mmCIF file of C-alpha atoms in Angstrom:
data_model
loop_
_atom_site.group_PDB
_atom_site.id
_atom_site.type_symbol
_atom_site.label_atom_id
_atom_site.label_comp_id
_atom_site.label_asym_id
_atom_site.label_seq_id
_atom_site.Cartn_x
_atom_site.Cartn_y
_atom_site.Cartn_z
ATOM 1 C CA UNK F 619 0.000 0.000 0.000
ATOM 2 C CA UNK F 620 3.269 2.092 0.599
ATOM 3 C CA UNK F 621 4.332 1.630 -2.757
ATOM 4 C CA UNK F 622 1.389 2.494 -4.038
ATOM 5 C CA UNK F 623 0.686 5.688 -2.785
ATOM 6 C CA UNK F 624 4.347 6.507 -3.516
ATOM 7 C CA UNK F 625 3.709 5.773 -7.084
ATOM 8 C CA UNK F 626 0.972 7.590 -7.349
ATOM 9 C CA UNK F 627 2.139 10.465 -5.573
ATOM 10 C CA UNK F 628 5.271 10.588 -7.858
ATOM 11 C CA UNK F 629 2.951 10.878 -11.178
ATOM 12 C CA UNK F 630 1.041 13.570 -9.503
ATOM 13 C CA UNK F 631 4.226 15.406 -8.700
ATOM 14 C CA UNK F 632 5.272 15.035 -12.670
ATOM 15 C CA UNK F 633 1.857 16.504 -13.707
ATOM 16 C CA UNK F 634 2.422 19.629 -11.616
ATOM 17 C CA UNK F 635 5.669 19.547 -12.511
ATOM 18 C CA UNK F 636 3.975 20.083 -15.985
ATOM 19 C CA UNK F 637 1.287 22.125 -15.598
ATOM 20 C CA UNK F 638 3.604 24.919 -13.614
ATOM 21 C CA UNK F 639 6.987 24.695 -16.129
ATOM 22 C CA UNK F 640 7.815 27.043 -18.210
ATOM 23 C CA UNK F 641 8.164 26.935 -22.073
ATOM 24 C CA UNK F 642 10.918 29.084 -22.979
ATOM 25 C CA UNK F 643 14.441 28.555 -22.503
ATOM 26 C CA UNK F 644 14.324 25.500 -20.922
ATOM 27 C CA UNK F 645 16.282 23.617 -23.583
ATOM 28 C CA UNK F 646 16.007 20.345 -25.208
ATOM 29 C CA UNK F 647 16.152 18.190 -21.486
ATOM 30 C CA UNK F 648 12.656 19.959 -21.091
ATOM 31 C CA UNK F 649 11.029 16.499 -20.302
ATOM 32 C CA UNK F 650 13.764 14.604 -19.243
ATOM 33 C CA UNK F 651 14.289 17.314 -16.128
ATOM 34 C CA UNK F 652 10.752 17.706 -15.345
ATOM 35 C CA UNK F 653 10.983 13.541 -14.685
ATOM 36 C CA UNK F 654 14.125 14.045 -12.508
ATOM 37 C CA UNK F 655 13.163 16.856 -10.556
ATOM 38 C CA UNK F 656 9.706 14.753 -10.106
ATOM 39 C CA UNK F 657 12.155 11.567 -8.913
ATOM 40 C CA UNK F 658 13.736 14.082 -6.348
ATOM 41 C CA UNK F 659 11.405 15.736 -4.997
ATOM 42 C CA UNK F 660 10.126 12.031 -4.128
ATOM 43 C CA UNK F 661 13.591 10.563 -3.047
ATOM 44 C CA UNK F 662 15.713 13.140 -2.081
ATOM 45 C CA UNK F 663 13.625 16.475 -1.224
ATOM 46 C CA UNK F 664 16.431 17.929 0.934
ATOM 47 C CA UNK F 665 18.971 17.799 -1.647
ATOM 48 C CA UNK F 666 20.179 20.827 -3.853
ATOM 49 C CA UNK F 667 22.272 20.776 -7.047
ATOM 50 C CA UNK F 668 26.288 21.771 -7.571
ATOM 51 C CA UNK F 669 28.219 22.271 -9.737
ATOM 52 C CA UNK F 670 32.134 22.900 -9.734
ATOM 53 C CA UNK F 671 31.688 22.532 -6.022
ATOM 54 C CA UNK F 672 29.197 25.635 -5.551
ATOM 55 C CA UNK F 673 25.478 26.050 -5.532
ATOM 56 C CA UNK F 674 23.768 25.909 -8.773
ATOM 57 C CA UNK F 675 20.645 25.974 -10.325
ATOM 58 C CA UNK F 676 21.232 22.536 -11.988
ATOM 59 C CA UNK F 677 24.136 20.099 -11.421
ATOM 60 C CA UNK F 678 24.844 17.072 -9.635
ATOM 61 C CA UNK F 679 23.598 16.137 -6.467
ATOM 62 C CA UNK F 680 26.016 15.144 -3.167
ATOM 63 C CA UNK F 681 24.475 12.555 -1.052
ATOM 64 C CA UNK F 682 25.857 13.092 2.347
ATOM 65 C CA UNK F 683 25.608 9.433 3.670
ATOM 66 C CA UNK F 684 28.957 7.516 3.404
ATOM 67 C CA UNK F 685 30.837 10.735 2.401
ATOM 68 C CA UNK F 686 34.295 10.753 3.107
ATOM 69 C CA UNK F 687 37.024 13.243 2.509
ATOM 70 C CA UNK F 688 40.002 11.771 1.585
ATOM 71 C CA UNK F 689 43.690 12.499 2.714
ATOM 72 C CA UNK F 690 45.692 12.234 -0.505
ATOM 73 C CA UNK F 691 46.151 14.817 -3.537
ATOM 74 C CA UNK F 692 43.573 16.882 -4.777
ATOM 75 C CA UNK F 693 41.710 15.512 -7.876
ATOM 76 C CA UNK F 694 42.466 17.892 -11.189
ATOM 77 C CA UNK F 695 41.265 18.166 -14.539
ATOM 78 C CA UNK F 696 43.523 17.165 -17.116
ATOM 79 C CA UNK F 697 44.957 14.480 -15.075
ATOM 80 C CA UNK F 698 44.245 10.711 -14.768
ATOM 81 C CA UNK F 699 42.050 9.481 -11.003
ATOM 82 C CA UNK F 700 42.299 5.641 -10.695
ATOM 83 C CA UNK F 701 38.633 4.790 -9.180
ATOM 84 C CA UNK F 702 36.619 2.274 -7.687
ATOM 85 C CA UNK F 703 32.898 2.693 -9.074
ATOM 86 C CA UNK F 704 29.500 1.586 -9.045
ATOM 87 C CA UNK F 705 26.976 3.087 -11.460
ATOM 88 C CA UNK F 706 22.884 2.992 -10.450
ATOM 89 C CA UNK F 707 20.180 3.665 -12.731
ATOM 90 C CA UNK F 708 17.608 5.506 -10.694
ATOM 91 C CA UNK F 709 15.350 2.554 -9.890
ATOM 92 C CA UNK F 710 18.577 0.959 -8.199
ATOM 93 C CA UNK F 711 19.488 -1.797 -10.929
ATOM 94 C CA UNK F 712 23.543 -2.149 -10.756
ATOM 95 C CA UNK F 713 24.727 -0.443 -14.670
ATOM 96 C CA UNK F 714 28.845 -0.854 -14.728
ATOM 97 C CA UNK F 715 30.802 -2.004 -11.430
ATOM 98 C CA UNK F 716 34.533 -2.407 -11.042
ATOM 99 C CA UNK F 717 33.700 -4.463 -7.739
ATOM 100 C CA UNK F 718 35.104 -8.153 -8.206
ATOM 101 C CA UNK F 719 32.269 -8.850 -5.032
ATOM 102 C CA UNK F 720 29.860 -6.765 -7.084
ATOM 103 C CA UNK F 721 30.333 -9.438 -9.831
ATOM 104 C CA UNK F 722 29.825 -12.672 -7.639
ATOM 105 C CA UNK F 723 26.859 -10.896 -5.574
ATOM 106 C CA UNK F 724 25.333 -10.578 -9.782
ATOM 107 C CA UNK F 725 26.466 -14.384 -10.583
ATOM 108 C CA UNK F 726 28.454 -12.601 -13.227
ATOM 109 C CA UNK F 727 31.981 -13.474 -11.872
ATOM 110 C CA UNK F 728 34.081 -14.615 -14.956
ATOM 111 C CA UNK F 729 38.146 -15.166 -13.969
ATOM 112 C CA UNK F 730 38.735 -13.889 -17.217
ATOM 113 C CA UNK F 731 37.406 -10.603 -16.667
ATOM 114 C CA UNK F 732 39.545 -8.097 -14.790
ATOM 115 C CA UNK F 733 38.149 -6.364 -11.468
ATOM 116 C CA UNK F 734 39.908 -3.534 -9.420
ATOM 117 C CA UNK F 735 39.709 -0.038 -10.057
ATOM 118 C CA UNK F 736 40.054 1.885 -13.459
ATOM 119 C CA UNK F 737 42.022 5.158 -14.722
ATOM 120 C CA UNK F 738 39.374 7.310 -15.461
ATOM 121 C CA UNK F 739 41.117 10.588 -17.627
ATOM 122 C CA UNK F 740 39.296 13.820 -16.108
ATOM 123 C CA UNK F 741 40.276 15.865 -19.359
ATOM 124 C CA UNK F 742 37.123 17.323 -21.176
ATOM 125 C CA UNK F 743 35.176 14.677 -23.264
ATOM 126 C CA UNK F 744 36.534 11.734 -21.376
ATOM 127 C CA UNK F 745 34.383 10.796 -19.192
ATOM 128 C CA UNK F 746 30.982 12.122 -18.901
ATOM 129 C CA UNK F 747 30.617 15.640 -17.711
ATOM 130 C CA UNK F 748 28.844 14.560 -14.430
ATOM 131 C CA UNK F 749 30.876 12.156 -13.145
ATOM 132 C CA UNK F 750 33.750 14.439 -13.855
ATOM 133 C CA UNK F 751 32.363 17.292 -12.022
ATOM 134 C CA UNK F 752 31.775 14.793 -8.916
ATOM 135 C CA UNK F 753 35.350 13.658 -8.798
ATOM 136 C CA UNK F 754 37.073 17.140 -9.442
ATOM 137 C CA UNK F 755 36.223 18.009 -5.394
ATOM 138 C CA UNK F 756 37.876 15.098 -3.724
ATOM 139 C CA UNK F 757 40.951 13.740 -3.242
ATOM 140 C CA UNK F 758 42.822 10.354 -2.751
ATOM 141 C CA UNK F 759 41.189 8.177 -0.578
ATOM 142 C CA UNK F 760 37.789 10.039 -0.774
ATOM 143 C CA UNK F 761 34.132 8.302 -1.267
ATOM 144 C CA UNK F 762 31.197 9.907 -2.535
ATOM 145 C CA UNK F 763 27.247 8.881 -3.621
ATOM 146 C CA UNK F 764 26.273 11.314 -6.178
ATOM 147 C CA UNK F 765 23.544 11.528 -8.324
ATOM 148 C CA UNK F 766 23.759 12.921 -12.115
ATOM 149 C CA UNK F 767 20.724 14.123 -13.586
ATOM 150 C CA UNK F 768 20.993 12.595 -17.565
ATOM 151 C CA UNK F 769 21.990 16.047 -19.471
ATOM 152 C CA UNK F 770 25.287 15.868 -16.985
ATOM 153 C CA UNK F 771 25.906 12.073 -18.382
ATOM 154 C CA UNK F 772 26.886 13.396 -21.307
ATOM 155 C CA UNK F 773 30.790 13.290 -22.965
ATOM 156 C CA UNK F 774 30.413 16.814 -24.456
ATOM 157 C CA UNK F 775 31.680 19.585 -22.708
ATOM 158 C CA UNK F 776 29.716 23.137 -22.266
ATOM 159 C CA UNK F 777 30.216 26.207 -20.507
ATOM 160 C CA UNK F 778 27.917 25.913 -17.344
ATOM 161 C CA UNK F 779 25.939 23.063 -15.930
ATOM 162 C CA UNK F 780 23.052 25.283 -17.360
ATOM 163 C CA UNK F 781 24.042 25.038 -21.220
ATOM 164 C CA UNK F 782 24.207 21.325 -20.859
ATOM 165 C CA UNK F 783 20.509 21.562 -20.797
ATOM 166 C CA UNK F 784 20.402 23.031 -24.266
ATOM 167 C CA UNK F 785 21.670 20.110 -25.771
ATOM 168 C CA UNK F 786 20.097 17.109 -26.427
ATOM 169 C CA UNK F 787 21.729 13.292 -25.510
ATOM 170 C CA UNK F 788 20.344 10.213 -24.884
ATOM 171 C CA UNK F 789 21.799 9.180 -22.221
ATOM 172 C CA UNK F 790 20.107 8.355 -18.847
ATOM 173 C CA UNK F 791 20.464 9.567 -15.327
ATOM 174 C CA UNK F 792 22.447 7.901 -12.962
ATOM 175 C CA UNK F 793 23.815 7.143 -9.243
ATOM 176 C CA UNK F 794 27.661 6.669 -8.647
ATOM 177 C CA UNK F 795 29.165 5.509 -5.627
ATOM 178 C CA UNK F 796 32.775 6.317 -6.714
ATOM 179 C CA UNK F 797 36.110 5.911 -4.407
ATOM 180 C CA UNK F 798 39.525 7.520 -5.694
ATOM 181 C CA UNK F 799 42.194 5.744 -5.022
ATOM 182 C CA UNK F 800 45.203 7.977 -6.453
ATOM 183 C CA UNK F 801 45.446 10.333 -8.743
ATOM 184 C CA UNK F 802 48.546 11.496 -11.162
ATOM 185 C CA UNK F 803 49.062 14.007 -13.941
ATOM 186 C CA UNK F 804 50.785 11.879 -15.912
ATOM 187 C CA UNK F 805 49.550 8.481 -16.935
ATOM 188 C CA UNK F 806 53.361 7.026 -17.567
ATOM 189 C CA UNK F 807 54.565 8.029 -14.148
ATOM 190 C CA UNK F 808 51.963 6.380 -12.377
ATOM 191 C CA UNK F 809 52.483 3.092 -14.379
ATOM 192 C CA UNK F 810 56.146 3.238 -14.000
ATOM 193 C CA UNK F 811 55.709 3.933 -10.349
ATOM 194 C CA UNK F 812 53.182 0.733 -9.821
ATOM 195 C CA UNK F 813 55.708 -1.503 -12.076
ATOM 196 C CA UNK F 814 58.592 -0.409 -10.017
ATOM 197 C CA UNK F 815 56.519 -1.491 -6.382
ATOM 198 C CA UNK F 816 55.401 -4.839 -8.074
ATOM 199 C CA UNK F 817 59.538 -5.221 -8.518
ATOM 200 C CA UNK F 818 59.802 -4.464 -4.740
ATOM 201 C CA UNK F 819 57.241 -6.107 -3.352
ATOM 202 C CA UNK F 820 58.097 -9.814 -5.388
ATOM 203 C CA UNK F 821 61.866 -9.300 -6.122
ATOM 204 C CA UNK F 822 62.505 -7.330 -3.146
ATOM 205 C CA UNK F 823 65.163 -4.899 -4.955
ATOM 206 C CA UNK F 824 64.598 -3.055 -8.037
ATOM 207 C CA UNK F 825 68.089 -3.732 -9.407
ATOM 208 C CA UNK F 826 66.352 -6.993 -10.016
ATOM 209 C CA UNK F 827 65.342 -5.870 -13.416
ATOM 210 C CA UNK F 828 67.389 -4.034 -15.733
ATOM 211 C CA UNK F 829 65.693 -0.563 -17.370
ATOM 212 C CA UNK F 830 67.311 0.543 -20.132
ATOM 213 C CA UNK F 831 64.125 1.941 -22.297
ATOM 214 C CA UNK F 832 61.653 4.209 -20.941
ATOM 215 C CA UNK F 833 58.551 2.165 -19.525
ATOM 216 C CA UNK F 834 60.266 -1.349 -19.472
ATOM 217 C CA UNK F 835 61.545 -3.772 -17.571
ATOM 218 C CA UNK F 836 63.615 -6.651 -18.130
ATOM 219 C CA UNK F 837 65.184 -9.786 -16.247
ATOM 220 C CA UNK F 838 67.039 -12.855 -17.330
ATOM 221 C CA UNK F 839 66.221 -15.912 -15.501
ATOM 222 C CA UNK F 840 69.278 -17.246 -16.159
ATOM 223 C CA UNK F 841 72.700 -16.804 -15.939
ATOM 224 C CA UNK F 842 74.349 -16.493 -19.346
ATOM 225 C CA UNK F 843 76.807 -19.168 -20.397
ATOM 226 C CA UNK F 844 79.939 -18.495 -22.247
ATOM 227 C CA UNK F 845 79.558 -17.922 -25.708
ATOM 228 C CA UNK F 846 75.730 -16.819 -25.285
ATOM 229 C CA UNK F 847 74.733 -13.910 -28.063
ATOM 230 C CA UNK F 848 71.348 -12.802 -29.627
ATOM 231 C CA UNK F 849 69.896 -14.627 -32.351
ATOM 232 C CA UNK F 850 70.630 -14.187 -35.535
ATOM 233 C CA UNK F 851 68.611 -12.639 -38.305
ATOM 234 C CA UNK F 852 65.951 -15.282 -39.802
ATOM 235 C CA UNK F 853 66.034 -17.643 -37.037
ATOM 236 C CA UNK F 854 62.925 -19.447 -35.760
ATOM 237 C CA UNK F 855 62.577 -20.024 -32.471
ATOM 238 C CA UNK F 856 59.672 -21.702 -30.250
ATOM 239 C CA UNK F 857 58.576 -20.423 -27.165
ATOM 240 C CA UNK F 858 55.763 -20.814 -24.236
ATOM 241 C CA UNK F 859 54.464 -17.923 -22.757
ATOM 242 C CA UNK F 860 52.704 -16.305 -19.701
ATOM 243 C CA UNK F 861 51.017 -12.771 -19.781
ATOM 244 C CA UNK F 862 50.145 -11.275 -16.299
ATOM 245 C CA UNK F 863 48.586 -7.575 -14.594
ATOM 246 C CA UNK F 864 50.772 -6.510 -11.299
ATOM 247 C CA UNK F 865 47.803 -7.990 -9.129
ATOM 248 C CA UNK F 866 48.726 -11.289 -10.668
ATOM 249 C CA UNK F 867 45.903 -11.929 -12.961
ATOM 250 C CA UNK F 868 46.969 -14.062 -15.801
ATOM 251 C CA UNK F 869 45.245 -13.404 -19.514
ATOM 252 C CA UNK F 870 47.036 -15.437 -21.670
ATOM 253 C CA UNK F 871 49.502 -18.619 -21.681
ATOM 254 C CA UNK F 872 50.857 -21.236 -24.034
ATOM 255 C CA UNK F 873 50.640 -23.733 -20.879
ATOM 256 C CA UNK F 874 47.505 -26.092 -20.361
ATOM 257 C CA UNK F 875 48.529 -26.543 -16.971
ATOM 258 C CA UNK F 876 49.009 -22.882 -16.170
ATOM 259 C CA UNK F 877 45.706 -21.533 -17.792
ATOM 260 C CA UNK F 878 43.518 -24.446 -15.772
ATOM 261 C CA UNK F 879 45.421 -23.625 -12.545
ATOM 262 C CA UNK F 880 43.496 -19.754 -13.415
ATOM 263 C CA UNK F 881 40.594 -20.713 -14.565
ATOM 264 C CA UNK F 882 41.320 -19.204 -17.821
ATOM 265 C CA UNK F 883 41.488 -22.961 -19.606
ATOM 266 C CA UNK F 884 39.356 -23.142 -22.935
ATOM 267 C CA UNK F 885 39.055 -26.185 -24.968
ATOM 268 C CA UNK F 886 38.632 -24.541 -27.982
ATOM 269 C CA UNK F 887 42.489 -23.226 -27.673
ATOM 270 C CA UNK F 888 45.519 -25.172 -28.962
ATOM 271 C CA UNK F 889 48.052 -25.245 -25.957
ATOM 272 C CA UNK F 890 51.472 -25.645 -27.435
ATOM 273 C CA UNK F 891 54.458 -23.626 -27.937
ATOM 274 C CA UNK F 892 54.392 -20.370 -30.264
ATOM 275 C CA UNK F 893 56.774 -20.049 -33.276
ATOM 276 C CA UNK F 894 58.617 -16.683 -32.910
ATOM 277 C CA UNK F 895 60.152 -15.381 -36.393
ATOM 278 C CA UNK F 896 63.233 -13.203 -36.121
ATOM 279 C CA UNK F 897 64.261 -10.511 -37.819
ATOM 280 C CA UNK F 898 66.840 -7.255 -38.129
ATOM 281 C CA UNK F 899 65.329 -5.251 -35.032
ATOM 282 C CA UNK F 900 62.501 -6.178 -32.467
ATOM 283 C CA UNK F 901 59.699 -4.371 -34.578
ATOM 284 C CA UNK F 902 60.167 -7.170 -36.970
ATOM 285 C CA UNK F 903 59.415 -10.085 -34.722
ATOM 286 C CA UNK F 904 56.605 -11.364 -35.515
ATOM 287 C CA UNK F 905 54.473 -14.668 -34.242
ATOM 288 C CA UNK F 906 53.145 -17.702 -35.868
ATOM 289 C CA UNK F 907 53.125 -18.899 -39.440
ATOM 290 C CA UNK F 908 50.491 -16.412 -40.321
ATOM 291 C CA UNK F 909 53.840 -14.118 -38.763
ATOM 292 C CA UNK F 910 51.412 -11.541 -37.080
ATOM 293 C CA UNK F 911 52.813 -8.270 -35.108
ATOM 294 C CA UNK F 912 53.037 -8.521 -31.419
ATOM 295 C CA UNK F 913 52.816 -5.689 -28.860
ATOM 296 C CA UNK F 914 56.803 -3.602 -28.442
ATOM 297 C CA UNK F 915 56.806 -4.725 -24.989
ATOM 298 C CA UNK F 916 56.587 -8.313 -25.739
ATOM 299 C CA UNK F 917 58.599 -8.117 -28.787
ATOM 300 C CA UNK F 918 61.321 -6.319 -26.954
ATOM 301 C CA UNK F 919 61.494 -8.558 -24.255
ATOM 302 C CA UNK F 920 61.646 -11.548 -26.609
ATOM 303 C CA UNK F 921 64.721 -9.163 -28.624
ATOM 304 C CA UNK F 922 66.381 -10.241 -25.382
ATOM 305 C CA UNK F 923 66.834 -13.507 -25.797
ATOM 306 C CA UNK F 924 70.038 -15.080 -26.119
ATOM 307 C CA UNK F 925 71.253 -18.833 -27.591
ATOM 308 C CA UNK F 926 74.682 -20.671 -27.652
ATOM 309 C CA UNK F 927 75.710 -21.690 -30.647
ATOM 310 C CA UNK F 928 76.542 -25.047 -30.890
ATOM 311 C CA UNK F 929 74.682 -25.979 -27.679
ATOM 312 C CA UNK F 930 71.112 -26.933 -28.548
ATOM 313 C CA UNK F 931 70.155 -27.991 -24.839
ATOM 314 C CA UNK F 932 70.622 -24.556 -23.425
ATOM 315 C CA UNK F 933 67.251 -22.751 -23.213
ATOM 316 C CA UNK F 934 66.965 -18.890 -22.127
ATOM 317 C CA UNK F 935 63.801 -17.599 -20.142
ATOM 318 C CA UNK F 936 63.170 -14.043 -19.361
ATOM 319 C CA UNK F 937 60.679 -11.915 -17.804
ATOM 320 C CA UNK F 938 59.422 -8.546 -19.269
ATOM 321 C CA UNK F 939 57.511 -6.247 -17.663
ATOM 322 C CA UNK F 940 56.187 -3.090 -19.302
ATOM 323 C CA UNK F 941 54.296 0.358 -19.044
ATOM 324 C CA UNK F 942 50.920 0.407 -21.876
ATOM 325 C CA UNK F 943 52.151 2.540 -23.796
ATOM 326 C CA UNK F 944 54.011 -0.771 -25.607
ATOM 327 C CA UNK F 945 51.330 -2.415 -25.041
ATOM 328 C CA UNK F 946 47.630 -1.848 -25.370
ATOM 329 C CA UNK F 947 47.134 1.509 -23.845
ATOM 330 C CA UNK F 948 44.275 3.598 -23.250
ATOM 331 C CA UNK F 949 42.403 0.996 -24.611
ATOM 332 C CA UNK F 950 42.898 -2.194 -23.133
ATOM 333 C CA UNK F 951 42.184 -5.711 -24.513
ATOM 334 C CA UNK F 952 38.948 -7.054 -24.132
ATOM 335 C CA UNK F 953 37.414 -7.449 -20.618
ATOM 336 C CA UNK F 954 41.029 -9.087 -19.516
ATOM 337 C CA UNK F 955 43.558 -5.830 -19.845
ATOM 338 C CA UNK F 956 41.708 -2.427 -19.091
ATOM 339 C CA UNK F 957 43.609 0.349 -20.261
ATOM 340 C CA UNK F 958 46.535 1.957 -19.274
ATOM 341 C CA UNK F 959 47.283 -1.146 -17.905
ATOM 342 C CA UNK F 960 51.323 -2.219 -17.147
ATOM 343 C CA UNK F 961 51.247 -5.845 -18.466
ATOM 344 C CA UNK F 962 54.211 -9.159 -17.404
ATOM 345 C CA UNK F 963 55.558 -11.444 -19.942
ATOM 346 C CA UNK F 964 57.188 -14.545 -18.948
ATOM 347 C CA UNK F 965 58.802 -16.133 -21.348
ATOM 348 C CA UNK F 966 60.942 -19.668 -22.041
ATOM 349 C CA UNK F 967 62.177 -20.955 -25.381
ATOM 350 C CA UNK F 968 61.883 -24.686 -25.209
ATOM 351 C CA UNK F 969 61.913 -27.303 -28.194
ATOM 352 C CA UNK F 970 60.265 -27.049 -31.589
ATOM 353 C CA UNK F 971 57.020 -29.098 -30.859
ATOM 354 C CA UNK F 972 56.840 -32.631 -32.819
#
């Protein structure tokens, strides 16, 4: 009975939400605000509208439950905020989650997919206007439930929170429980920085790896025998693989074993060493008889390789770890690599398989 007279009561507010609007200069979000302002008035009377942190006649809308302020650097525009996020439609159905509990809670959990937060680039047209506008008044370590009326969900970017409402979109409003977890304004330092305490934290010394390029990260897991050199032009090599993120997540392998130890086993995939062609200079490695292009990263760490001629038996392995801009940068690789996204290679060149 509640929910009825709620329901009710929310139709009657849109009709004199109607009957009193005004007709000029209201834009082409005419309808879609008179809805929203309806849906607040029911759910969230108290609340008033910001935008760029001060009062406004339209904006977002700051719930104060679970706000907290966060300790860390100030959130800019033009910069890159690495966030945890949950996106609502306004009925409370779950949209887009970074949440790897979010997933299970759904029955959505796939090990293939990544979870954990995502960079989310605060310059103009990156990310829509709202949620940009939410995040651009906290810092590091700050939470905060917002709600974005739909003209504010947009990727365009307008003067005022007022001129967004002269433009149509499609798009739908939203609720976002977002959580910044750091924030840099430079995407490469931030990656290099995260590669550099995966080194630390698992190798326990950065000298571990060798950095002679910008962005990447190389170690030889073995010691080099006499006479060991890099491979000549035209060679063929075969070689098993492992790709990893820092937090461990592996998205590709060559190795049964290792992809059904992650849950990342398919039937439908041949596992068996890959042929690696060589060539003059890493950009011309290429993979496979169909020889397709690689990522730099990888093909730089496999560049790396050495043999000794004259000793079959001896087999080099190596570990490459890289920033995404030689990989698959801003935008990722399916729902295992999100973007911006440092990625591990380990690599062993074993026998030609029979």
């Amino acid at each position: 009975m509640k929910n009825i007279y709620k329901s009710i009561l929310f139709i009657a507010t849109i009709a004199a939400a109607a009957s009193c609007a005004k007709t000029v200069g209201e834009g082409t979000n005419v309808a879609k605000k008179r809805y929203f302002d309806a849906w607040m008035h029911i759910n969230h009377p108290n609340l008033t509208p910001t935008w760029n942190g001060t009062d406004s006649e339209v904006g977002i809308y700051i719930m104060p439950e679970g706000e907290v302020a966060g300790d860390g650097v100030q959130v800019e525009k033009d910069g890159f905020a690495i966030v945890d996020y949950t996106q609502y439609s306004l009925d409370g159905d779950i949209v887009e989650y970074t949440s790897e509990e979010t997933a299970k809670q759904l029955g959505e959990f796939d090990y293939s997919t990544y979870y954990g937060p995502k960079v989310l680039v605060t310059y103009d047209d990156a990310i829509p206007a709202g949620v940009r506008d939410a995040m651009l008044t906290m810092k590091v370590g700050g939470k905060r439930k917002v709600i974005i009326p739909s003209w504010l969900m947009t990727y365009s970017t307008y003067g005022t929170a007022n001129a967004y409402l002269e433009h149509s979109c499609d798009f739908s409003s939203s609720i976002y429980e977002l959580e910044v977890k750091d924030f840099c304004d430079t995407i490469s330092k931030w990656e290099i920085k995260s590669i550099k305490e995966y080194i630390l934290e698992n190798y326990k010394t950065e000298s571990a790896f060798s950095n002679d390029t910008t962005g990447f990260y190389f170690k030889a897991d073995k010691i080099y025998p006499a006479g060991a050199e890099a491979f000549p032009k035209d060679t063929t090599i075969y070689i098993n693989y492992t790709g990893k993120l820092l937090n461990g997540q592996v998205f590709d392998t060559t190795i049964e074993d290792v992809a059904k130890d992650n849950n990342i086993y398919s039937a439908s995939k041949d596992y068996e060493p890959v042929r690696i062609n060589w060539g003059e200079k890493y950009s011309e490695l290429s993979m496979g008889t169909d020889e397709s292009s690689t990522v730099s990263g990888f093909a730089m760490t496999l560049w790396r390789l050495k043999h000794v001629p004259g000793n079959s038996e001896w087999k080099d392995s190596c570990t490459g770890i890289f920033t995404s801009s030689l990989g698959y940068g801003y935008s990722g690789s399916g729902s295992s690599i999100p973007a911006y996204a440092p990625l591990i290679f380990e690599i062993e060149v074993v026998d030609k398989p029979e």
